[in-house]
Short mmCIF file of N, CA and C and ligand atoms in Angstrom, two decimals:
data_model
loop_
_atom_site.label_atom_id
_atom_site.label_comp_id
_atom_site.label_asym_id
_atom_site.label_seq_id
_atom_site.Cartn_x
_atom_site.Cartn_y
_atom_site.Cartn_z
N MET A 886 16.63 -61.45 -28.70
CA MET A 886 15.65 -60.53 -29.07
C MET A 886 15.96 -59.89 -30.48
N SER A 887 14.92 -59.87 -31.35
CA SER A 887 15.26 -59.50 -32.71
C SER A 887 15.38 -57.94 -32.71
N THR A 888 15.94 -57.58 -33.85
CA THR A 888 16.11 -56.03 -34.05
C THR A 888 14.95 -55.19 -33.95
N GLU A 889 13.83 -55.81 -34.52
CA GLU A 889 12.48 -55.07 -34.41
C GLU A 889 12.08 -54.96 -32.94
N ASP A 890 12.26 -56.19 -32.16
CA ASP A 890 11.84 -56.08 -30.79
C ASP A 890 12.67 -55.04 -30.01
N ARG A 891 13.94 -55.04 -30.35
CA ARG A 891 14.96 -54.07 -29.63
C ARG A 891 14.48 -52.62 -29.89
N ASP A 892 14.15 -52.21 -31.15
CA ASP A 892 13.69 -50.98 -31.51
C ASP A 892 12.42 -50.53 -30.68
N GLU A 893 11.54 -51.56 -30.83
CA GLU A 893 10.17 -51.36 -30.03
C GLU A 893 10.36 -51.06 -28.55
N ASP A 894 11.41 -51.87 -28.01
CA ASP A 894 11.60 -51.63 -26.48
C ASP A 894 12.22 -50.32 -26.15
N LEU A 895 13.20 -49.92 -27.07
CA LEU A 895 13.88 -48.69 -27.01
C LEU A 895 12.86 -47.49 -27.01
N ALA A 896 11.94 -47.59 -28.06
CA ALA A 896 10.99 -46.60 -28.27
C ALA A 896 10.02 -46.44 -27.09
N ALA A 897 9.60 -47.54 -26.54
CA ALA A 897 8.79 -47.62 -25.30
C ALA A 897 9.47 -46.93 -24.14
N ARG A 898 10.83 -47.29 -24.02
CA ARG A 898 11.60 -46.56 -22.74
C ARG A 898 11.62 -45.14 -22.89
N ARG A 899 11.87 -44.59 -24.22
CA ARG A 899 12.00 -43.25 -24.41
C ARG A 899 10.70 -42.56 -24.12
N ARG A 900 9.51 -43.19 -24.54
CA ARG A 900 8.24 -42.48 -24.29
C ARG A 900 8.02 -42.40 -22.73
N SER A 901 8.47 -43.43 -21.91
CA SER A 901 8.04 -43.40 -20.50
C SER A 901 9.07 -42.36 -19.88
N ASP A 902 10.29 -42.13 -20.47
CA ASP A 902 11.22 -41.30 -19.86
C ASP A 902 10.98 -39.73 -20.12
N ALA A 903 10.06 -39.44 -21.10
CA ALA A 903 9.97 -38.18 -21.71
C ALA A 903 9.78 -36.98 -20.61
N PRO A 904 8.87 -37.25 -19.69
CA PRO A 904 8.66 -36.22 -18.69
C PRO A 904 9.92 -35.89 -17.86
N TYR A 905 10.55 -36.93 -17.60
CA TYR A 905 11.90 -36.65 -16.67
C TYR A 905 13.00 -35.92 -17.64
N ARG A 906 12.90 -36.31 -18.95
CA ARG A 906 13.92 -35.54 -19.85
C ARG A 906 13.64 -34.13 -19.98
N ARG A 907 12.24 -33.89 -19.99
CA ARG A 907 11.86 -32.43 -20.16
C ARG A 907 12.25 -31.76 -19.03
N ALA A 908 11.97 -32.19 -17.84
CA ALA A 908 12.29 -31.52 -16.56
C ALA A 908 13.84 -31.28 -16.50
N ALA A 909 14.49 -32.29 -16.85
CA ALA A 909 16.03 -32.20 -16.80
C ALA A 909 16.52 -31.09 -17.73
N THR A 910 15.91 -31.05 -18.91
CA THR A 910 16.27 -29.95 -19.85
C THR A 910 15.96 -28.59 -19.41
N GLN A 911 14.91 -28.33 -18.56
CA GLN A 911 14.52 -27.13 -18.07
C GLN A 911 15.51 -26.82 -16.92
N GLN A 912 15.98 -27.69 -16.16
CA GLN A 912 16.89 -27.40 -15.01
C GLN A 912 18.21 -27.05 -15.66
N THR A 913 18.54 -27.68 -16.79
CA THR A 913 19.80 -27.40 -17.42
C THR A 913 19.92 -26.13 -18.00
N THR A 914 18.87 -25.73 -18.76
CA THR A 914 18.86 -24.40 -19.45
C THR A 914 18.17 -23.30 -18.81
N GLY A 915 17.52 -23.68 -17.64
CA GLY A 915 16.78 -22.67 -16.89
C GLY A 915 15.64 -21.96 -17.64
N ARG A 916 15.28 -22.64 -18.78
CA ARG A 916 14.16 -22.07 -19.57
C ARG A 916 12.96 -22.88 -19.39
N GLN A 917 11.89 -22.05 -19.16
CA GLN A 917 10.46 -22.65 -19.12
C GLN A 917 9.61 -21.94 -20.01
N ALA A 918 8.50 -22.55 -20.37
CA ALA A 918 7.51 -21.75 -21.13
C ALA A 918 7.11 -20.52 -20.28
N PRO A 919 6.82 -19.34 -20.86
CA PRO A 919 6.52 -18.13 -20.01
C PRO A 919 5.47 -18.21 -19.08
N ALA A 920 4.25 -18.95 -19.47
CA ALA A 920 3.05 -19.11 -18.52
C ALA A 920 3.50 -20.01 -17.32
N THR A 921 4.33 -21.08 -17.71
CA THR A 921 4.64 -22.02 -16.66
C THR A 921 5.64 -21.35 -15.67
N ALA A 922 6.49 -20.47 -16.17
CA ALA A 922 7.53 -19.74 -15.35
C ALA A 922 6.70 -18.74 -14.44
N ARG A 923 5.66 -18.04 -15.03
CA ARG A 923 4.93 -17.05 -14.19
C ARG A 923 4.20 -17.77 -13.03
N ARG A 924 3.59 -18.96 -13.41
CA ARG A 924 2.82 -19.63 -12.38
C ARG A 924 3.75 -20.22 -11.19
N ALA A 925 5.00 -20.55 -11.66
CA ALA A 925 5.98 -21.13 -10.80
C ALA A 925 6.28 -20.06 -9.80
N ARG A 926 6.42 -18.74 -10.28
CA ARG A 926 6.74 -17.69 -9.39
C ARG A 926 5.52 -17.07 -8.65
N GLY A 927 4.47 -17.65 -8.89
CA GLY A 927 3.18 -17.12 -8.21
C GLY A 927 2.70 -15.77 -8.74
N ARG A 928 3.07 -15.42 -9.96
CA ARG A 928 2.62 -14.22 -10.58
C ARG A 928 1.38 -14.42 -11.41
N PRO A 929 0.41 -13.40 -11.38
CA PRO A 929 -0.74 -13.53 -12.15
C PRO A 929 -0.44 -13.44 -13.64
N GLU A 930 -1.40 -14.06 -14.36
CA GLU A 930 -1.34 -13.86 -15.89
C GLU A 930 -1.69 -12.48 -16.24
N PRO A 931 -0.98 -11.98 -17.27
CA PRO A 931 -1.16 -10.66 -17.62
C PRO A 931 -2.66 -10.44 -18.18
N GLN A 932 -3.20 -9.27 -17.88
CA GLN A 932 -4.55 -8.94 -18.52
C GLN A 932 -4.38 -7.99 -19.58
N GLU A 933 -5.28 -8.11 -20.60
CA GLU A 933 -5.20 -7.05 -21.65
C GLU A 933 -5.33 -5.70 -21.08
N ALA A 934 -4.53 -4.76 -21.64
CA ALA A 934 -4.52 -3.41 -21.17
C ALA A 934 -5.87 -2.81 -21.49
N SER A 935 -6.61 -2.12 -20.69
CA SER A 935 -7.90 -1.49 -21.02
C SER A 935 -7.56 -0.11 -21.44
N THR A 936 -8.09 0.29 -22.55
CA THR A 936 -7.85 1.71 -23.06
C THR A 936 -9.26 2.46 -22.96
N MET A 937 -9.16 3.76 -22.54
CA MET A 937 -10.42 4.52 -22.45
C MET A 937 -10.73 5.01 -23.97
N GLU A 938 -11.99 4.96 -24.31
CA GLU A 938 -12.29 5.32 -25.63
C GLU A 938 -12.30 6.73 -25.69
N MET A 939 -11.65 7.36 -26.65
CA MET A 939 -11.67 8.89 -26.67
C MET A 939 -12.89 9.25 -27.45
N PRO A 940 -13.42 10.46 -27.13
CA PRO A 940 -14.67 10.89 -27.82
C PRO A 940 -14.56 11.06 -29.21
N ALA A 941 -15.41 10.89 -30.08
CA ALA A 941 -15.27 11.08 -31.47
C ALA A 941 -15.60 12.53 -31.89
N VAL A 942 -14.91 12.91 -33.03
CA VAL A 942 -15.35 14.24 -33.53
C VAL A 942 -16.41 13.83 -34.58
N ASN A 943 -17.71 14.00 -34.06
CA ASN A 943 -18.82 13.57 -34.93
C ASN A 943 -18.92 14.41 -36.20
N GLU A 944 -18.52 15.65 -36.16
CA GLU A 944 -18.68 16.37 -37.24
C GLU A 944 -17.61 17.60 -37.25
N CYS A 945 -17.03 17.94 -38.27
CA CYS A 945 -16.19 19.26 -38.28
C CYS A 945 -16.55 19.90 -39.58
N GLN A 946 -16.84 21.16 -39.49
CA GLN A 946 -17.38 21.96 -40.54
C GLN A 946 -16.20 22.63 -41.34
N VAL A 947 -14.96 22.40 -40.85
CA VAL A 947 -13.80 23.16 -41.39
C VAL A 947 -13.04 22.42 -42.54
N GLU A 948 -13.74 22.41 -43.68
CA GLU A 948 -13.20 21.83 -44.81
C GLU A 948 -11.69 22.30 -45.32
N ALA A 949 -11.37 23.45 -44.86
CA ALA A 949 -10.09 23.92 -45.11
C ALA A 949 -8.87 23.16 -44.36
N CYS A 950 -9.33 22.41 -43.39
CA CYS A 950 -8.23 21.80 -42.62
C CYS A 950 -7.70 20.72 -43.29
N ALA A 951 -6.39 20.34 -43.14
CA ALA A 951 -5.81 19.19 -43.82
C ALA A 951 -6.36 17.88 -43.41
N TYR A 952 -6.85 17.88 -42.16
CA TYR A 952 -7.45 16.58 -41.68
C TYR A 952 -8.90 16.33 -42.05
N ASN A 953 -9.56 17.31 -42.80
CA ASN A 953 -11.02 17.18 -43.05
C ASN A 953 -11.23 16.85 -44.46
N THR A 954 -12.17 15.89 -44.61
CA THR A 954 -12.93 15.40 -46.00
C THR A 954 -14.24 15.36 -45.56
N ALA A 955 -15.01 16.12 -46.35
CA ALA A 955 -16.60 15.98 -46.35
C ALA A 955 -17.06 16.09 -44.96
N HIS A 956 -16.55 17.12 -44.30
CA HIS A 956 -17.12 17.40 -42.90
C HIS A 956 -16.67 16.29 -41.89
N SER A 957 -15.71 15.53 -42.17
CA SER A 957 -15.20 14.50 -41.23
C SER A 957 -13.76 14.80 -40.87
N CYS A 958 -13.46 14.65 -39.63
CA CYS A 958 -12.08 14.77 -39.11
C CYS A 958 -11.47 13.44 -39.19
N HIS A 959 -10.15 13.36 -39.73
CA HIS A 959 -9.40 12.05 -39.71
C HIS A 959 -8.08 12.23 -39.06
N ALA A 960 -7.97 13.07 -38.08
CA ALA A 960 -6.85 13.16 -37.24
C ALA A 960 -6.93 12.03 -36.20
N LEU A 961 -5.89 11.46 -35.78
CA LEU A 961 -6.04 10.31 -34.84
C LEU A 961 -6.44 10.98 -33.39
N ALA A 962 -5.96 12.05 -33.06
CA ALA A 962 -6.17 12.67 -31.79
C ALA A 962 -6.01 14.11 -31.89
N ILE A 963 -7.03 14.89 -31.60
CA ILE A 963 -6.93 16.30 -31.81
C ILE A 963 -6.68 16.90 -30.22
N THR A 964 -6.27 18.09 -30.21
CA THR A 964 -6.16 18.83 -28.97
C THR A 964 -7.00 20.04 -29.06
N VAL A 965 -7.74 20.23 -28.03
CA VAL A 965 -8.84 21.32 -27.93
C VAL A 965 -8.38 22.29 -26.81
N GLY A 966 -8.51 23.57 -27.15
CA GLY A 966 -8.36 24.48 -26.02
C GLY A 966 -7.04 25.27 -26.00
N ASN A 967 -7.17 26.53 -25.81
CA ASN A 967 -6.04 27.37 -25.60
C ASN A 967 -6.26 28.28 -24.46
N SER A 968 -5.51 29.21 -24.20
CA SER A 968 -5.73 30.02 -22.96
C SER A 968 -7.14 30.82 -22.98
N SER A 969 -7.72 31.06 -24.04
CA SER A 969 -8.77 31.92 -24.03
C SER A 969 -10.07 31.17 -24.58
N HIS A 970 -10.08 30.25 -25.44
CA HIS A 970 -11.31 29.53 -25.84
C HIS A 970 -11.10 28.03 -26.28
N ALA A 971 -12.12 27.39 -26.78
CA ALA A 971 -12.13 25.98 -27.09
C ALA A 971 -11.70 25.77 -28.42
N GLU A 972 -10.64 26.25 -28.94
CA GLU A 972 -10.04 26.23 -30.23
C GLU A 972 -9.60 24.77 -30.58
N CYS A 973 -9.81 24.33 -31.89
CA CYS A 973 -9.09 23.15 -32.28
C CYS A 973 -7.63 23.43 -32.53
N GLU A 974 -6.80 23.12 -31.68
CA GLU A 974 -5.36 23.46 -32.01
C GLU A 974 -4.73 22.59 -33.01
N THR A 975 -5.37 21.59 -33.38
CA THR A 975 -4.83 20.57 -34.47
C THR A 975 -5.11 21.12 -35.84
N PHE A 976 -5.91 22.01 -35.87
CA PHE A 976 -6.30 22.68 -37.30
C PHE A 976 -4.92 23.17 -37.88
N PHE A 977 -4.78 22.70 -39.18
CA PHE A 977 -3.83 23.51 -40.02
C PHE A 977 -4.10 23.31 -41.47
N LYS A 978 -3.57 24.23 -42.20
CA LYS A 978 -4.12 24.31 -43.52
C LYS A 978 -2.77 24.09 -44.56
N VAL A 979 -2.84 23.07 -45.32
CA VAL A 979 -1.77 22.85 -46.42
C VAL A 979 -2.64 22.44 -47.61
N PRO A 980 -1.90 22.38 -48.73
CA PRO A 980 -2.63 21.99 -49.98
C PRO A 980 -3.03 20.50 -49.95
N SER A 981 -2.25 19.60 -49.36
CA SER A 981 -2.56 18.12 -49.32
C SER A 981 -3.53 17.74 -48.19
N LYS A 982 -4.13 16.63 -48.30
CA LYS A 982 -5.02 16.05 -47.15
C LYS A 982 -4.09 15.08 -46.29
N GLY A 983 -4.36 14.98 -45.10
CA GLY A 983 -3.63 14.20 -44.25
C GLY A 983 -4.61 13.46 -43.25
N GLY A 984 -4.03 12.77 -42.31
CA GLY A 984 -4.78 11.97 -41.37
C GLY A 984 -5.01 10.47 -41.97
N ASP A 985 -5.75 9.75 -41.33
CA ASP A 985 -6.28 8.37 -41.74
C ASP A 985 -7.63 8.43 -42.22
N PRO A 986 -7.76 8.32 -43.44
CA PRO A 986 -9.12 8.43 -44.12
C PRO A 986 -10.22 7.34 -43.57
N THR A 987 -9.44 6.18 -43.09
CA THR A 987 -10.39 5.18 -42.55
C THR A 987 -10.86 5.26 -41.00
N HIS A 988 -10.21 6.36 -40.52
CA HIS A 988 -10.39 6.65 -38.99
C HIS A 988 -11.21 7.92 -38.79
N THR A 989 -12.15 7.89 -37.85
CA THR A 989 -12.81 9.10 -37.50
C THR A 989 -12.01 9.83 -36.28
N GLY A 990 -11.81 11.05 -36.46
CA GLY A 990 -11.07 11.90 -35.58
C GLY A 990 -11.49 11.81 -34.08
N ARG A 991 -10.61 11.80 -33.19
CA ARG A 991 -11.08 11.66 -31.73
C ARG A 991 -10.33 12.83 -31.01
N VAL A 992 -10.89 13.15 -29.82
CA VAL A 992 -10.33 14.05 -28.98
C VAL A 992 -9.15 13.48 -28.06
N GLY A 993 -8.03 13.78 -28.26
CA GLY A 993 -6.89 13.32 -27.50
C GLY A 993 -6.69 14.01 -26.20
N ALA A 994 -6.91 15.31 -26.18
CA ALA A 994 -6.73 16.08 -24.97
C ALA A 994 -7.55 17.41 -25.13
N CYS A 995 -7.98 17.90 -23.93
CA CYS A 995 -8.68 19.19 -24.02
C CYS A 995 -8.21 20.02 -22.69
N LYS A 996 -7.84 21.22 -22.91
CA LYS A 996 -7.39 22.07 -21.90
C LYS A 996 -8.52 23.00 -21.29
N MET A 997 -9.80 22.88 -21.66
CA MET A 997 -10.82 23.71 -21.21
C MET A 997 -11.50 23.05 -19.95
N ALA A 998 -10.70 23.33 -18.82
CA ALA A 998 -11.05 22.74 -17.61
C ALA A 998 -12.47 23.21 -17.14
N ASP A 999 -12.90 24.40 -17.64
CA ASP A 999 -14.22 24.86 -17.19
C ASP A 999 -15.41 24.27 -17.94
N CYS A 1000 -15.12 23.45 -18.91
CA CYS A 1000 -16.12 22.74 -19.61
C CYS A 1000 -16.83 21.72 -18.89
N GLN A 1001 -18.11 21.51 -18.94
CA GLN A 1001 -18.84 20.49 -18.08
C GLN A 1001 -18.38 19.14 -18.56
N HIS A 1002 -17.96 18.95 -19.77
CA HIS A 1002 -17.47 17.59 -20.15
C HIS A 1002 -16.09 17.25 -19.80
N ASN A 1003 -15.44 18.21 -19.12
CA ASN A 1003 -13.90 18.03 -18.95
C ASN A 1003 -13.63 17.43 -17.59
N ILE A 1004 -12.86 16.46 -17.40
CA ILE A 1004 -12.55 15.98 -16.25
C ILE A 1004 -11.01 15.61 -16.33
N GLN A 1005 -10.17 16.49 -15.52
CA GLN A 1005 -8.83 16.34 -15.54
C GLN A 1005 -8.09 16.53 -16.99
N TYR A 1006 -8.68 17.44 -17.63
CA TYR A 1006 -8.08 17.93 -19.04
C TYR A 1006 -8.36 16.81 -19.99
N GLU A 1007 -9.38 15.90 -19.69
CA GLU A 1007 -9.71 14.86 -20.76
C GLU A 1007 -11.20 15.19 -21.02
N CYS A 1008 -11.58 14.99 -22.32
CA CYS A 1008 -13.02 15.17 -22.70
C CYS A 1008 -13.83 13.87 -22.31
N GLN A 1009 -14.89 14.10 -21.66
CA GLN A 1009 -15.76 12.97 -21.47
C GLN A 1009 -17.14 12.91 -22.02
N ALA A 1010 -17.29 13.91 -23.07
CA ALA A 1010 -18.45 13.85 -23.89
C ALA A 1010 -18.58 12.71 -24.77
N SER A 1011 -19.86 12.37 -25.22
CA SER A 1011 -19.97 11.11 -26.01
C SER A 1011 -19.55 11.48 -27.39
N GLY A 1012 -19.31 12.65 -27.75
CA GLY A 1012 -18.76 13.05 -29.16
C GLY A 1012 -18.78 14.54 -29.22
N ILE A 1013 -18.05 15.10 -29.99
CA ILE A 1013 -18.00 16.55 -30.20
C ILE A 1013 -18.40 17.02 -31.57
N VAL A 1014 -18.63 18.33 -31.81
CA VAL A 1014 -18.81 18.86 -33.08
C VAL A 1014 -17.78 20.07 -33.04
N VAL A 1015 -17.08 20.12 -34.30
CA VAL A 1015 -16.21 21.28 -34.32
C VAL A 1015 -16.60 22.22 -35.58
N GLY A 1016 -16.40 23.49 -35.48
CA GLY A 1016 -16.90 24.48 -36.40
C GLY A 1016 -16.37 25.78 -36.15
N TYR A 1017 -17.13 26.72 -36.89
CA TYR A 1017 -16.74 28.07 -36.71
C TYR A 1017 -17.51 28.87 -35.70
N ALA A 1018 -16.81 29.51 -34.88
CA ALA A 1018 -17.34 30.46 -33.80
C ALA A 1018 -16.85 31.79 -34.20
N GLN A 1019 -17.66 32.59 -34.99
CA GLN A 1019 -17.07 33.89 -35.44
C GLN A 1019 -15.70 33.53 -36.27
N GLN A 1020 -14.67 34.06 -35.78
CA GLN A 1020 -13.48 33.96 -36.65
C GLN A 1020 -12.67 32.67 -36.21
N ASP A 1021 -13.20 32.04 -35.24
CA ASP A 1021 -12.36 30.96 -34.61
C ASP A 1021 -12.90 29.58 -35.06
N ILE A 1022 -12.00 28.58 -34.86
CA ILE A 1022 -12.33 27.14 -35.21
C ILE A 1022 -12.43 26.51 -33.80
N ASP A 1023 -13.60 26.13 -33.37
CA ASP A 1023 -13.82 25.80 -31.97
C ASP A 1023 -14.61 24.56 -31.81
N CYS A 1024 -14.43 23.94 -30.60
CA CYS A 1024 -15.34 22.75 -30.23
C CYS A 1024 -16.63 23.50 -29.93
N LEU A 1025 -17.63 23.08 -30.74
CA LEU A 1025 -18.96 23.76 -30.51
C LEU A 1025 -19.79 23.04 -29.46
N THR A 1026 -19.27 21.93 -29.05
CA THR A 1026 -19.83 21.17 -27.81
C THR A 1026 -19.39 21.82 -26.44
N TYR A 1027 -18.53 22.68 -26.51
CA TYR A 1027 -18.05 23.28 -25.11
C TYR A 1027 -19.25 23.84 -24.49
N ALA A 1028 -19.27 23.45 -23.20
CA ALA A 1028 -20.35 23.91 -22.23
C ALA A 1028 -19.81 24.43 -21.01
N PRO A 1029 -19.54 25.63 -20.89
CA PRO A 1029 -19.02 26.15 -19.62
C PRO A 1029 -19.80 25.88 -18.45
N ALA A 1030 -19.10 25.48 -17.38
CA ALA A 1030 -20.04 25.06 -16.12
C ALA A 1030 -20.48 26.34 -15.49
S1 LIG B 2094 -11.55 18.86 -35.85
FE1 LIG B 2094 -9.75 20.16 -36.01
S2 LIG B 2094 -8.10 18.77 -36.83
FE2 LIG B 2094 -10.12 17.73 -37.25
S3 LIG B 2094 -10.74 18.45 -39.25
FE3 LIG B 2094 -11.75 19.81 -37.84
S4 LIG B 2094 -10.20 21.59 -37.63
FE4 LIG B 2094 -9.06 19.90 -38.50
S1 LIG B 2095 -16.74 19.21 -25.18
FE1 LIG B 2095 -15.64 20.35 -23.66
S2 LIG B 2095 -14.18 19.05 -22.79
FE2 LIG B 2095 -14.93 18.14 -24.77
S3 LIG B 2095 -13.39 18.82 -26.27
FE3 LIG B 2095 -15.19 20.26 -26.14
S4 LIG B 2095 -14.54 21.91 -24.75
FE4 LIG B 2095 -13.17 20.13 -24.51
#
């Protein structure tokens, strides 16, 4: 057998052995591809986590707030409500602006359990408006049941 024939023969045997060698390696190392390992253990494939969309602050009249530019809120998640009214508790006043200017503010939590839009201290409105209510800075979408 020539050298070329021997090389060809060796390569062919390696190709036909490949599945057995892979299995042997997995047994030795105990390592499998994650999906293969999950299937082997009868576990389901992970699903994408679903996130509830938080209601947007469609408008906020409070330009003095650090999170406000041109009547838009840019706080990632505001908190609404205190013991007496639907105040925006995230409001604060500093010389510089904050928040994410590419992001429209959203309602992260609301303590106004008596509002028609409130379920388990989460706002379920399609969006809210924040503005002045006399001296206060309130959710103007608040609707007592
Ligand atoms: S909704 Fe609240 S946090 Fe957002 S800009 Fe208005 S006052 Fe500031
Ligand atoms: S609409 Fe009602 S539940 Fe939603 S943030 Fe305003 S007060 Fe809270």
